[in-house]
Amino acid sequence: MNKGYLCLVLHAHLPFVRHPEHEDFLEEDWLYEAITETYVPLILVFEKLIRDNVDFRITMSLTPTLCSMLQDGLLQERYLKHINKLIELAHREADRTRWMPEFNHLANMYLSKFYEVRGTFEKYNRDLTRAFKSFQDAGKLEIITCGATHGYFPLMDVTKASVNAQVRVAADHYENVFGRRPRGIWLPECGYNPGDDQILKEAGIKYFFTDAHAILHATPRPKYGVFAPVYCKSGVASFGRDLESSKQVWSSIEGYPGDYFYREFYRDIGFDLDYDYIRPYIHPDGIRINTGIKYFRITGSENKQPYSPELAREKAAEHAGNFMFNRQKQAEYLFDLLKKKPIIVSPYDAELYGHWWYEGVMWLDFLIRKIVFDQDDIRLITASEYLIENPRNQVVTPSMSSWGWKGYSEMWLQGSNDWIYRHLHAASEKMSELVDAYPNAQGIQLRALNQCLRELLLAQSSDWAFILGTGTHTSYAVQRTKNHLLNFMRLFEEIKSNSIDNNWLSEIERKDNIFPNIDYRKHKD
C-alpha cells in the first residue's frame, strides 16, 4: 500500500510574441527555443512512456498564449525555417569538428536531435497542442489552463471584471483547443487573491495551485499543512506547493541543475565561434544569439570541460533516484505524523526542463519510471484524481500570496514597473464602460469591441511587469505595454465617436490575432 502521493506539475508558458510586420523578430526565438529544447523533448518522453506501458500521471498548464502561438500558421512556418537553419548549422559543425573527437560526437548528437525534433513537429501537422491533447485523452496527462494572457490577479483587485475576462476567455479557449472544459487552473505567477476562487467556480474550474504560504497562513490554519488540499468557501480546491521537493530542483546552489556534469547553458557556439563563420545563423542584424549547440559542461567558473552525454545521463539517473528516495521518506514520515496519506505537490516551470536544464527531461523520464516500477511508497497522481479519491477536505480561506521574490507580489510591483498599473486599471474601467454602453454590438463595432478586449488582455500580461522587474529586455516590455494600451485607447475613442477606421482595425486584427472567437462581453463583473 502506498503511503502518499506525488503530484508533478509543469507550468508551460510564454508571452504572446508574434510580429508579422517583421521578417525576423528576435523575441520570437523564445518560442522556437522552447519547442526545440522543451516541448518536443517532453512529447518524445510521453510517447515513449505510453509505448512502454508506463502508467504515469503528470499535470501541465499550457497557457492560452502558448497554445495560440503553437497553433499559429505564421509562427509554425517560421519555426520550420528556424529548425532547418539549425540542421544546416549542425551539418557544418559535424564537418568543422571532424578532427576534434571531444566535440565531433556532440555535433552529431545535435544533428540527430534536430532531425528528430523536426520530424515530431511535422508528425503533428506542426500543431504541438495535438500531441499534448492525445496524452490527455489517454488519461496520462492532465492539462490545466491559466489566465488568458497571464494577467496577475492580485493586482487586478480593483478591476474584477478583468479577472473575470482573464478566466472566462481562458476557459473558452481551452475548450476550443482541448475539446472539454478545464478542470484546473494555474494562477498566473501563483498569485492568489481571496475571493477570486468564486470567479473560478463560475467558470467551472474545480481547483488551483498556490504557493505554500497561501495555505500555511490560511484562516483557519490548515490541519494538514500543504499535504492535503483545502476547499475555499466557494467549494474550489487549492493545492499548496511543497517547499522541500521544490528546493531540490529550483535552488541555484543546492539544486540538481547546477551539477558539474550537466551541460553549461551559457557556453553556446553562437557566442563562442568566429563571427564570420556563425554570422548566417545568428540574428540578421548581427546580434549573437543562442543556437542551442553547446559543447561544455558546467565544471566550474574556469577551464570548462567538454560535455559528456554519457556521464550526464548517469548523473540524471542518480538524481532521479535521490529525488524519489527523498519523497519516499517524506511520505513515510508524513503518513506516520498525519495518519493520512499526504499529497506532495511539486510544481516547476516547464521551460526549466530541456531549455535551462538540458538533462531535466531525461531526469523526469527516469523519475517517472523509477516511481512506477521501483517502489510502492508513493504514487503519481493528478489533482483531479486526488479529489475524486479524497473528497472530504478542510474549508479555509487561503491568504493573498504569489511565488517569486518575497512571495507577496514584489516581483510585479516595484519601482521599475509600478507605473503600468494606473494605466491598466483605467483601461479596464473603460472596457467595462464599453460593455455597458454597447451590449448588442454588430458588424464593425463588434470587431472593434472584441479587439479592445484583446489589446487590454495583452497589455495585462504579467510578463511585461516581470521583465521590467528583472531589468532585461526592458525596452521590449515597455513597448508592448504602451502599444497595447495605445491601441486600446484609440479603439475606445473611435467606438465612442462612431468613427472606426476599418483599415487600421484590420491591421491590428491581423497583428494581434490572439483569441479569434473572443467575446468582449466576457469583461463583466
Short mmCIF file of C-alpha atoms in Angstrom, two decimals:
data_model
loop_
_atom_site.label_atom_id
_atom_site.label_comp_id
_atom_site.label_asym_id
_atom_site.label_seq_id
_atom_site.Cartn_x
_atom_site.Cartn_y
_atom_site.Cartn_z
CA MET A 1 0.00 0.00 0.00
CA ASN A 2 1.34 3.41 -0.89
CA LYS A 3 1.83 5.96 1.91
CA GLY A 4 1.44 9.12 -0.12
CA TYR A 5 1.01 10.78 -3.49
CA LEU A 6 3.29 12.84 -5.70
CA CYS A 7 1.67 15.44 -7.95
CA LEU A 8 4.19 16.69 -10.53
CA VAL A 9 3.11 19.94 -12.18
CA LEU A 10 4.81 21.64 -15.13
CA HIS A 11 3.80 25.21 -15.89
CA ALA A 12 4.38 25.82 -19.62
CA HIS A 13 4.06 29.47 -20.54
CA LEU A 14 5.45 32.09 -22.88
CA PRO A 15 4.05 35.57 -23.56
CA PHE A 16 2.29 36.13 -26.87
CA VAL A 17 5.07 37.28 -29.21
CA ARG A 18 4.16 37.43 -32.88
CA HIS A 19 5.35 40.10 -35.26
CA PRO A 20 4.14 39.63 -38.84
CA GLU A 21 5.37 43.16 -39.59
CA HIS A 22 8.99 41.94 -39.33
CA GLU A 23 10.62 39.21 -41.38
CA ASP A 24 12.70 38.10 -38.40
CA PHE A 25 12.00 39.11 -34.80
CA LEU A 26 14.44 38.35 -32.00
CA GLU A 27 11.92 37.71 -29.21
CA GLU A 28 10.06 35.12 -31.31
CA ASP A 29 13.10 32.92 -30.68
CA TRP A 30 11.77 32.34 -27.14
CA LEU A 31 9.10 30.09 -28.66
CA TYR A 32 11.42 28.39 -31.14
CA GLU A 33 13.99 27.55 -28.45
CA ALA A 34 11.29 26.17 -26.16
CA ILE A 35 9.83 24.00 -28.93
CA THR A 36 13.25 22.52 -29.74
CA GLU A 37 14.54 22.07 -26.21
CA THR A 38 11.45 21.58 -24.01
CA TYR A 39 8.10 20.90 -25.68
CA VAL A 40 9.19 18.33 -28.29
CA PRO A 41 11.55 16.53 -25.86
CA LEU A 42 8.67 16.27 -23.38
CA ILE A 43 6.41 14.93 -26.13
CA LEU A 44 9.03 12.32 -27.02
CA VAL A 45 9.27 11.21 -23.38
CA PHE A 46 5.48 10.95 -23.02
CA GLU A 47 5.23 9.00 -26.29
CA LYS A 48 7.87 6.54 -25.11
CA LEU A 49 6.29 6.10 -21.68
CA ILE A 50 2.97 5.23 -23.29
CA ARG A 51 4.67 2.91 -25.78
CA ASP A 52 6.37 1.13 -22.84
CA ASN A 53 3.05 0.83 -20.96
CA VAL A 54 4.24 3.02 -18.10
CA ASP A 55 1.15 4.12 -16.16
CA PHE A 56 2.24 7.67 -15.35
CA ARG A 57 0.41 10.82 -14.25
CA ILE A 58 1.57 14.37 -14.71
CA THR A 59 -0.13 17.76 -14.78
CA MET A 60 0.77 20.53 -17.23
CA SER A 61 -0.55 24.01 -17.61
CA LEU A 62 -0.45 25.05 -21.25
CA THR A 63 -1.28 28.72 -21.16
CA PRO A 64 -3.67 30.23 -23.72
CA THR A 65 -0.89 32.44 -25.10
CA LEU A 66 1.38 29.45 -25.62
CA CYS A 67 -1.38 27.34 -27.21
CA SER A 68 -2.25 30.26 -29.50
CA MET A 69 1.34 30.54 -30.70
CA LEU A 70 1.71 26.77 -31.14
CA GLN A 71 -1.38 26.83 -33.39
CA ASP A 72 -0.45 29.95 -35.34
CA GLY A 73 0.31 29.31 -39.01
CA LEU A 74 2.84 32.14 -39.34
CA LEU A 75 4.84 31.03 -36.30
CA GLN A 76 4.67 27.40 -37.41
CA GLU A 77 6.13 28.38 -40.79
CA ARG A 78 8.84 30.43 -39.13
CA TYR A 79 9.69 27.62 -36.73
CA LEU A 80 10.21 25.24 -39.63
CA LYS A 81 12.62 27.75 -41.16
CA HIS A 82 14.35 28.05 -37.77
CA ILE A 83 14.86 24.30 -37.29
CA ASN A 84 16.05 23.90 -40.88
CA LYS A 85 18.74 26.50 -40.25
CA LEU A 86 19.78 24.64 -37.11
CA ILE A 87 20.05 21.41 -39.09
CA GLU A 88 22.22 23.18 -41.66
CA LEU A 89 24.44 24.59 -38.90
CA ALA A 90 24.71 21.18 -37.23
CA HIS A 91 25.87 19.67 -40.55
CA ARG A 92 28.56 22.34 -40.78
CA GLU A 93 29.56 21.68 -37.18
CA ALA A 94 29.84 17.95 -37.80
CA ASP A 95 32.24 18.76 -40.62
CA ARG A 96 34.17 21.50 -38.77
CA THR A 97 34.80 19.29 -35.73
CA ARG A 98 35.70 16.11 -37.65
CA TRP A 99 39.29 16.25 -36.26
CA MET A 100 38.12 17.22 -32.78
CA PRO A 101 36.81 13.97 -31.26
CA GLU A 102 35.79 15.59 -27.95
CA PHE A 103 33.32 17.78 -29.87
CA ASN A 104 32.51 15.84 -33.04
CA HIS A 105 30.24 13.29 -31.33
CA LEU A 106 28.37 16.21 -29.74
CA ALA A 107 27.90 17.91 -33.12
CA ASN A 108 26.45 14.68 -34.48
CA MET A 109 24.25 14.34 -31.39
CA TYR A 110 22.74 17.76 -32.06
CA LEU A 111 22.32 16.95 -35.75
CA SER A 112 20.38 13.79 -34.92
CA LYS A 113 18.32 15.58 -32.29
CA PHE A 114 17.34 18.45 -34.61
CA TYR A 115 16.16 15.97 -37.24
CA GLU A 116 14.10 14.18 -34.58
CA VAL A 117 12.55 17.44 -33.41
CA ARG A 118 11.61 18.45 -36.96
CA GLY A 119 10.12 15.00 -37.59
CA THR A 120 7.99 15.24 -34.45
CA PHE A 121 6.89 18.77 -35.32
CA GLU A 122 5.72 17.63 -38.75
CA LYS A 123 4.14 14.42 -37.40
CA TYR A 124 1.59 16.53 -35.51
CA ASN A 125 0.98 18.74 -38.55
CA ARG A 126 3.07 21.49 -36.90
CA ASP A 127 0.50 21.86 -34.09
CA LEU A 128 2.05 20.51 -30.89
CA THR A 129 -1.15 21.05 -28.87
CA ARG A 130 -2.44 17.95 -30.69
CA ALA A 131 0.32 15.89 -29.12
CA PHE A 132 -0.47 17.07 -25.61
CA LYS A 133 -4.19 16.55 -26.20
CA SER A 134 -3.53 12.94 -27.20
CA PHE A 135 -1.71 12.33 -23.89
CA GLN A 136 -4.62 13.88 -22.00
CA ASP A 137 -7.11 11.73 -23.93
CA ALA A 138 -5.00 8.68 -22.99
CA GLY A 139 -5.51 9.56 -19.30
CA LYS A 140 -1.82 10.15 -18.54
CA LEU A 141 -1.58 13.92 -18.69
CA GLU A 142 -3.94 16.47 -17.15
CA ILE A 143 -3.77 19.79 -18.95
CA ILE A 144 -4.91 22.80 -16.96
CA THR A 145 -5.45 26.35 -18.10
CA CYS A 146 -4.14 29.70 -16.89
CA GLY A 147 -5.15 33.38 -17.13
CA ALA A 148 -5.89 34.29 -20.75
CA THR A 149 -2.71 36.31 -21.14
CA HIS A 150 -1.12 35.52 -17.75
CA GLY A 151 -2.52 38.66 -16.12
CA TYR A 152 -1.57 38.92 -12.47
CA PHE A 153 -4.83 38.63 -10.50
CA PRO A 154 -3.85 40.08 -7.07
CA LEU A 155 -3.05 43.43 -8.70
CA MET A 156 -6.41 43.46 -10.50
CA ASP A 157 -8.38 43.51 -7.26
CA VAL A 158 -9.91 46.90 -8.11
CA THR A 159 -10.97 45.72 -11.57
CA LYS A 160 -12.63 42.36 -11.05
CA ALA A 161 -14.18 42.48 -14.49
CA SER A 162 -10.69 41.97 -15.90
CA VAL A 163 -10.09 38.94 -13.66
CA ASN A 164 -13.40 37.60 -14.94
CA ALA A 165 -12.29 38.17 -18.53
CA GLN A 166 -8.91 36.53 -17.94
CA VAL A 167 -10.62 33.40 -16.57
CA ARG A 168 -13.62 33.19 -18.91
CA VAL A 169 -11.65 33.81 -22.11
CA ALA A 170 -9.07 31.23 -20.99
CA ALA A 171 -11.71 28.59 -20.21
CA ASP A 172 -13.44 29.09 -23.57
CA HIS A 173 -10.11 28.96 -25.40
CA TYR A 174 -9.16 25.76 -23.58
CA GLU A 175 -12.42 24.15 -24.66
CA ASN A 176 -11.76 25.09 -28.29
CA VAL A 177 -8.27 23.58 -28.18
CA PHE A 178 -8.78 20.50 -25.99
CA GLY A 179 -12.46 19.69 -26.50
CA ARG A 180 -13.62 19.94 -22.90
CA ARG A 181 -13.81 22.50 -20.08
CA PRO A 182 -10.69 22.85 -17.90
CA ARG A 183 -10.81 21.17 -14.51
CA GLY A 184 -7.92 23.11 -13.02
CA ILE A 185 -6.02 26.35 -13.42
CA TRP A 186 -2.50 27.57 -12.79
CA LEU A 187 -2.99 31.05 -11.36
CA PRO A 188 -0.52 33.35 -13.16
CA GLU A 189 2.61 33.71 -11.02
CA CYS A 190 0.83 31.51 -8.46
CA GLY A 191 -0.91 34.74 -7.46
CA TYR A 192 -3.98 34.15 -5.31
CA ASN A 193 -6.34 36.84 -4.06
CA PRO A 194 -9.13 35.78 -1.67
CA GLY A 195 -12.45 35.80 -3.49
CA ASP A 196 -11.04 35.06 -6.94
CA ASP A 197 -11.95 31.41 -6.37
CA GLN A 198 -15.61 32.39 -6.83
CA ILE A 199 -14.75 33.54 -10.36
CA LEU A 200 -13.03 30.20 -10.99
CA LYS A 201 -16.11 28.35 -9.74
CA GLU A 202 -18.37 30.26 -12.12
CA ALA A 203 -16.10 29.19 -14.98
CA GLY A 204 -16.47 25.54 -13.94
CA ILE A 205 -12.92 25.21 -12.58
CA LYS A 206 -12.54 22.76 -9.68
CA TYR A 207 -9.05 23.52 -8.32
CA PHE A 208 -5.97 25.71 -8.47
CA PHE A 209 -2.40 25.68 -7.16
CA THR A 210 -0.88 28.19 -4.75
CA ASP A 211 2.46 28.72 -3.09
CA ALA A 212 2.91 27.13 0.34
CA HIS A 213 2.34 30.26 2.40
CA ALA A 214 -1.13 30.79 0.90
CA ILE A 215 -2.18 27.57 2.65
CA LEU A 216 0.00 27.80 5.75
CA HIS A 217 -1.33 31.32 6.51
CA ALA A 218 -4.93 30.41 5.74
CA THR A 219 -7.83 31.17 8.07
CA PRO A 220 -8.36 28.92 9.98
CA ARG A 221 -4.96 27.22 9.94
CA PRO A 222 -4.97 24.04 7.86
CA LYS A 223 -4.80 20.81 9.84
CA TYR A 224 -2.54 19.04 7.35
CA GLY A 225 -0.43 21.99 6.16
CA VAL A 226 0.27 21.79 2.43
CA PHE A 227 0.00 18.00 2.40
CA ALA A 228 -3.73 17.96 1.72
CA PRO A 229 -5.77 20.35 -0.40
CA VAL A 230 -8.22 22.74 1.20
CA TYR A 231 -11.57 23.95 -0.06
CA CYS A 232 -12.27 27.63 -0.34
CA LYS A 233 -15.77 28.68 0.76
CA SER A 234 -16.72 28.64 -2.92
CA GLY A 235 -16.01 24.90 -2.98
CA VAL A 236 -12.98 25.27 -5.27
CA ALA A 237 -9.98 23.30 -4.01
CA SER A 238 -6.50 24.74 -3.51
CA PHE A 239 -3.30 22.68 -3.57
CA GLY A 240 -0.19 24.17 -1.91
CA ARG A 241 3.36 23.84 -3.20
CA ASP A 242 5.72 21.58 -1.23
CA LEU A 243 8.85 23.55 -0.37
CA GLU A 244 11.22 20.63 0.19
CA SER A 245 10.81 19.00 -3.22
CA SER A 246 10.79 22.39 -4.92
CA LYS A 247 14.12 23.33 -3.40
CA GLN A 248 15.81 20.16 -4.64
CA VAL A 249 15.24 21.28 -8.22
CA TRP A 250 14.85 25.05 -8.05
CA SER A 251 17.74 26.00 -5.75
CA SER A 252 20.55 27.67 -7.69
CA ILE A 253 23.02 26.48 -5.04
CA GLU A 254 21.79 23.04 -3.99
CA GLY A 255 19.53 22.15 -6.91
CA TYR A 256 20.30 19.32 -9.31
CA PRO A 257 20.62 21.53 -12.44
CA GLY A 258 23.84 23.06 -11.13
CA ASP A 259 25.76 19.77 -11.06
CA TYR A 260 29.17 19.94 -12.76
CA PHE A 261 28.37 17.02 -15.07
CA TYR A 262 25.42 18.78 -16.65
CA ARG A 263 25.58 20.90 -19.79
CA GLU A 264 26.60 24.54 -19.42
CA PHE A 265 23.78 26.75 -20.69
CA TYR A 266 25.91 29.85 -21.09
CA ARG A 267 28.57 28.41 -23.46
CA ASP A 268 26.85 28.43 -26.85
CA ILE A 269 28.62 28.43 -30.21
CA GLY A 270 26.51 31.45 -31.15
CA PHE A 271 28.81 33.37 -28.83
CA ASP A 272 31.93 31.19 -28.86
CA LEU A 273 32.76 30.79 -32.56
CA ASP A 274 34.28 33.13 -35.11
CA TYR A 275 31.84 35.86 -36.09
CA ASP A 276 32.12 35.39 -39.86
CA TYR A 277 31.54 31.64 -39.51
CA ILE A 278 28.48 31.92 -37.26
CA ARG A 279 27.08 35.07 -38.93
CA PRO A 280 24.49 33.26 -41.18
CA TYR A 281 22.98 31.55 -38.10
CA ILE A 282 22.56 34.45 -35.70
CA HIS A 283 20.12 37.34 -35.90
CA PRO A 284 20.07 39.14 -39.29
CA ASP A 285 21.06 42.36 -37.51
CA GLY A 286 24.31 40.69 -36.50
CA ILE A 287 23.33 40.14 -32.87
CA ARG A 288 24.89 36.99 -31.45
CA ILE A 289 22.25 34.64 -30.05
CA ASN A 290 21.99 31.15 -28.55
CA THR A 291 21.87 28.47 -31.21
CA GLY A 292 21.26 25.56 -28.83
CA ILE A 293 24.58 23.93 -29.74
CA LYS A 294 26.75 23.86 -26.63
CA TYR A 295 29.88 21.76 -26.13
CA PHE A 296 30.82 22.21 -22.48
CA ARG A 297 29.65 21.01 -19.13
CA ILE A 298 29.24 23.26 -16.10
CA THR A 299 32.50 22.12 -14.48
CA GLY A 300 33.34 25.41 -12.70
CA SER A 301 33.95 29.05 -13.43
CA GLU A 302 37.32 28.34 -15.13
CA ASN A 303 38.64 25.68 -17.53
CA LYS A 304 35.32 24.29 -18.76
CA GLN A 305 35.46 20.60 -19.70
CA PRO A 306 33.84 19.08 -22.82
CA TYR A 307 30.31 17.85 -22.22
CA SER A 308 29.85 14.10 -21.85
CA PRO A 309 26.25 12.93 -22.57
CA GLU A 310 27.04 9.54 -21.01
CA LEU A 311 28.21 11.00 -17.69
CA ALA A 312 25.32 13.46 -17.67
CA ARG A 313 22.85 10.63 -18.23
CA GLU A 314 24.29 8.68 -15.30
CA LYS A 315 24.00 11.78 -13.13
CA ALA A 316 20.38 12.38 -14.20
CA ALA A 317 19.52 8.79 -13.22
CA GLU A 318 21.28 9.24 -9.89
CA HIS A 319 19.45 12.49 -9.18
CA ALA A 320 16.10 10.94 -10.12
CA GLY A 321 16.76 8.13 -7.66
CA ASN A 322 17.73 10.64 -5.00
CA PHE A 323 14.56 12.69 -5.57
CA MET A 324 12.39 9.58 -5.38
CA PHE A 325 14.12 8.35 -2.21
CA ASN A 326 13.55 11.69 -0.51
CA ARG A 327 9.87 11.68 -1.48
CA GLN A 328 9.51 8.12 -0.15
CA LYS A 329 10.98 9.15 3.20
CA GLN A 330 8.94 12.35 3.21
CA ALA A 331 5.70 10.43 2.56
CA GLU A 332 6.56 7.80 5.15
CA TYR A 333 7.24 10.44 7.82
CA LEU A 334 4.13 12.46 6.99
CA PHE A 335 1.91 9.36 6.91
CA ASP A 336 3.00 8.43 10.43
CA LEU A 337 2.60 12.01 11.63
CA LEU A 338 -0.69 12.93 9.97
CA LYS A 339 -2.33 9.46 9.97
CA LYS A 340 -3.34 10.27 6.43
CA LYS A 341 -1.75 9.84 3.02
CA PRO A 342 -0.09 13.16 2.16
CA ILE A 343 -0.05 14.66 -1.32
CA ILE A 344 3.27 16.27 -2.22
CA VAL A 345 2.76 18.94 -4.87
CA SER A 346 5.90 19.69 -6.88
CA PRO A 347 5.42 22.43 -9.50
CA TYR A 348 8.11 23.73 -11.83
CA ASP A 349 8.35 25.92 -14.90
CA ALA A 350 8.23 23.53 -17.86
CA GLU A 351 10.90 25.52 -19.70
CA LEU A 352 13.38 24.66 -16.94
CA TYR A 353 13.36 21.15 -18.37
CA GLY A 354 15.44 20.81 -21.52
CA HIS A 355 15.98 24.52 -22.12
CA TRP A 356 17.69 25.75 -18.96
CA TRP A 357 18.41 22.30 -17.52
CA TYR A 358 19.29 20.27 -20.58
CA GLU A 359 19.09 16.92 -18.79
CA GLY A 360 15.85 17.84 -16.99
CA VAL A 361 13.61 15.96 -19.43
CA MET A 362 15.81 12.88 -19.09
CA TRP A 363 15.65 13.25 -15.29
CA LEU A 364 11.85 13.37 -15.50
CA ASP A 365 11.79 10.21 -17.61
CA PHE A 366 14.00 8.36 -15.11
CA LEU A 367 11.95 9.64 -12.18
CA ILE A 368 8.61 8.51 -13.59
CA ARG A 369 9.91 5.05 -14.46
CA LYS A 370 11.55 4.58 -11.08
CA ILE A 371 8.39 5.62 -9.22
CA VAL A 372 6.22 3.29 -11.28
CA PHE A 373 8.50 0.22 -11.19
CA ASP A 374 10.97 0.51 -8.28
CA GLN A 375 8.88 1.23 -5.18
CA ASP A 376 5.39 1.21 -3.62
CA ASP A 377 5.57 4.07 -1.13
CA ILE A 378 4.38 6.91 -3.37
CA ARG A 379 2.02 7.07 -6.31
CA LEU A 380 1.86 9.61 -9.10
CA ILE A 381 -1.47 11.38 -9.19
CA THR A 382 -3.22 14.39 -10.66
CA ALA A 383 -5.18 16.89 -8.59
CA SER A 384 -8.46 15.75 -10.17
CA GLU A 385 -7.82 12.13 -9.30
CA TYR A 386 -6.87 13.07 -5.74
CA LEU A 387 -10.13 14.98 -5.22
CA ILE A 388 -12.16 12.03 -6.51
CA GLU A 389 -10.38 9.65 -4.13
CA ASN A 390 -10.34 12.15 -1.24
CA PRO A 391 -13.48 14.30 -1.49
CA ARG A 392 -13.55 15.40 2.18
CA ASN A 393 -11.16 18.29 2.89
CA GLN A 394 -10.97 21.22 5.29
CA VAL A 395 -12.64 24.53 4.39
CA VAL A 396 -10.40 27.58 4.84
CA THR A 397 -9.62 30.92 3.22
CA PRO A 398 -6.08 30.92 1.80
CA SER A 399 -4.11 34.12 2.20
CA MET A 400 -3.18 36.51 -0.57
CA SER A 401 0.17 35.36 -1.98
CA SER A 402 2.37 34.79 -5.02
CA TRP A 403 5.51 32.90 -5.79
CA GLY A 404 8.70 34.69 -6.67
CA TRP A 405 10.72 37.22 -4.68
CA LYS A 406 9.36 37.59 -1.11
CA GLY A 407 6.10 35.88 -2.08
CA TYR A 408 3.70 38.84 -1.98
CA SER A 409 3.69 40.45 -5.45
CA GLU A 410 7.03 42.25 -5.02
CA MET A 411 8.36 41.00 -8.36
CA TRP A 412 5.40 42.53 -10.22
CA LEU A 413 5.05 45.69 -8.14
CA GLN A 414 8.25 47.63 -7.55
CA GLY A 415 9.82 50.91 -8.60
CA SER A 416 10.64 49.75 -12.13
CA ASN A 417 7.13 48.58 -13.05
CA ASP A 418 4.59 50.20 -10.73
CA TRP A 419 3.77 52.87 -13.34
CA ILE A 420 1.86 50.41 -15.53
CA TYR A 421 -1.00 49.65 -13.12
CA ARG A 422 -2.77 53.01 -13.11
CA HIS A 423 -2.97 52.75 -16.90
CA LEU A 424 -4.14 49.13 -16.83
CA HIS A 425 -6.80 49.91 -14.24
CA ALA A 426 -8.05 52.95 -16.18
CA ALA A 427 -8.25 50.88 -19.37
CA SER A 428 -10.12 48.14 -17.53
CA GLU A 429 -12.70 50.66 -16.29
CA LYS A 430 -13.12 51.97 -19.84
CA MET A 431 -13.60 48.41 -21.11
CA SER A 432 -16.42 47.93 -18.59
CA GLU A 433 -17.89 51.23 -19.77
CA LEU A 434 -17.91 49.94 -23.36
CA VAL A 435 -19.53 46.63 -22.38
CA ASP A 436 -22.31 48.50 -20.58
CA ALA A 437 -22.80 51.00 -23.40
CA TYR A 438 -22.82 48.51 -26.30
CA PRO A 439 -24.40 45.24 -25.10
CA ASN A 440 -25.51 44.09 -28.58
CA ALA A 441 -22.84 45.34 -30.97
CA GLN A 442 -22.79 44.12 -34.56
CA GLY A 443 -20.56 44.48 -37.61
CA ILE A 444 -17.50 46.69 -37.41
CA GLN A 445 -18.48 47.87 -33.93
CA LEU A 446 -18.43 44.27 -32.71
CA ARG A 447 -14.98 43.72 -34.27
CA ALA A 448 -13.66 46.90 -32.64
CA LEU A 449 -15.03 45.94 -29.22
CA ASN A 450 -13.55 42.45 -29.46
CA GLN A 451 -10.19 43.93 -30.46
CA CYS A 452 -10.42 46.29 -27.49
CA LEU A 453 -10.56 43.31 -25.16
CA ARG A 454 -7.66 41.59 -26.98
CA GLU A 455 -5.48 44.69 -26.59
CA LEU A 456 -6.40 45.08 -22.92
CA LEU A 457 -5.68 41.42 -22.15
CA LEU A 458 -2.34 41.58 -23.98
CA ALA A 459 -1.36 44.69 -22.02
CA GLN A 460 -2.20 42.89 -18.75
CA SER A 461 0.33 40.09 -19.28
CA SER A 462 2.40 39.72 -16.12
CA ASP A 463 5.43 39.02 -18.30
CA TRP A 464 5.92 42.72 -19.07
CA ALA A 465 5.99 43.70 -15.40
CA PHE A 466 8.27 40.73 -14.67
CA ILE A 467 10.72 41.71 -17.41
CA LEU A 468 10.77 45.29 -16.16
CA GLY A 469 11.46 43.94 -12.69
CA THR A 470 14.42 41.85 -13.84
CA GLY A 471 15.95 44.66 -15.91
CA THR A 472 16.45 42.54 -19.08
CA HIS A 473 14.70 43.19 -22.43
CA THR A 474 13.02 46.16 -20.72
CA SER A 475 12.61 48.22 -23.88
CA TYR A 476 10.53 45.45 -25.45
CA ALA A 477 8.33 45.11 -22.34
CA VAL A 478 7.77 48.89 -22.24
CA GLN A 479 6.96 48.93 -25.95
CA ARG A 480 4.46 46.08 -25.66
CA THR A 481 2.69 47.62 -22.67
CA LYS A 482 2.41 51.04 -24.29
CA ASN A 483 1.45 49.77 -27.75
CA HIS A 484 -1.43 47.66 -26.49
CA LEU A 485 -2.71 50.45 -24.26
CA LEU A 486 -2.43 53.00 -27.09
CA ASN A 487 -4.29 50.65 -29.43
CA PHE A 488 -6.95 50.20 -26.77
CA MET A 489 -7.35 53.94 -26.23
CA ARG A 490 -7.62 54.69 -29.94
CA LEU A 491 -10.26 51.99 -30.36
CA PHE A 492 -12.12 53.34 -27.34
CA GLU A 493 -12.24 56.83 -28.78
CA GLU A 494 -13.23 55.64 -32.25
CA ILE A 495 -16.04 53.47 -30.87
CA LYS A 496 -17.37 56.27 -28.70
CA SER A 497 -17.30 58.75 -31.59
CA ASN A 498 -18.66 56.21 -34.07
CA SER A 499 -15.67 56.76 -36.38
CA ILE A 500 -13.92 53.38 -36.54
CA ASP A 501 -11.06 53.27 -39.05
CA ASN A 502 -11.68 49.95 -40.81
CA ASN A 503 -8.21 49.75 -42.41
CA TRP A 504 -6.39 50.33 -39.15
CA LEU A 505 -8.71 47.93 -37.31
CA SER A 506 -7.98 45.23 -39.90
CA GLU A 507 -4.26 45.84 -39.48
CA ILE A 508 -4.23 45.35 -35.70
CA GLU A 509 -6.61 42.40 -36.01
CA ARG A 510 -4.05 40.80 -38.29
CA LYS A 511 -1.16 41.63 -35.97
CA ASP A 512 -2.69 40.93 -32.52
CA ASN A 513 -4.79 37.98 -33.65
CA ILE A 514 -4.98 36.04 -30.39
CA PHE A 515 -8.39 34.55 -29.43
CA PRO A 516 -10.20 34.75 -32.80
CA ASN A 517 -13.52 33.82 -31.13
CA ILE A 518 -13.28 36.29 -28.26
CA ASP A 519 -16.45 37.96 -26.98
CA TYR A 520 -15.94 41.41 -25.42
CA ARG A 521 -18.93 40.77 -23.10
CA LYS A 522 -16.70 38.39 -21.09
CA HIS A 523 -15.30 41.53 -19.45
CA LYS A 524 -18.01 41.89 -16.83
CA ASP A 525 -18.31 41.82 -13.04
#
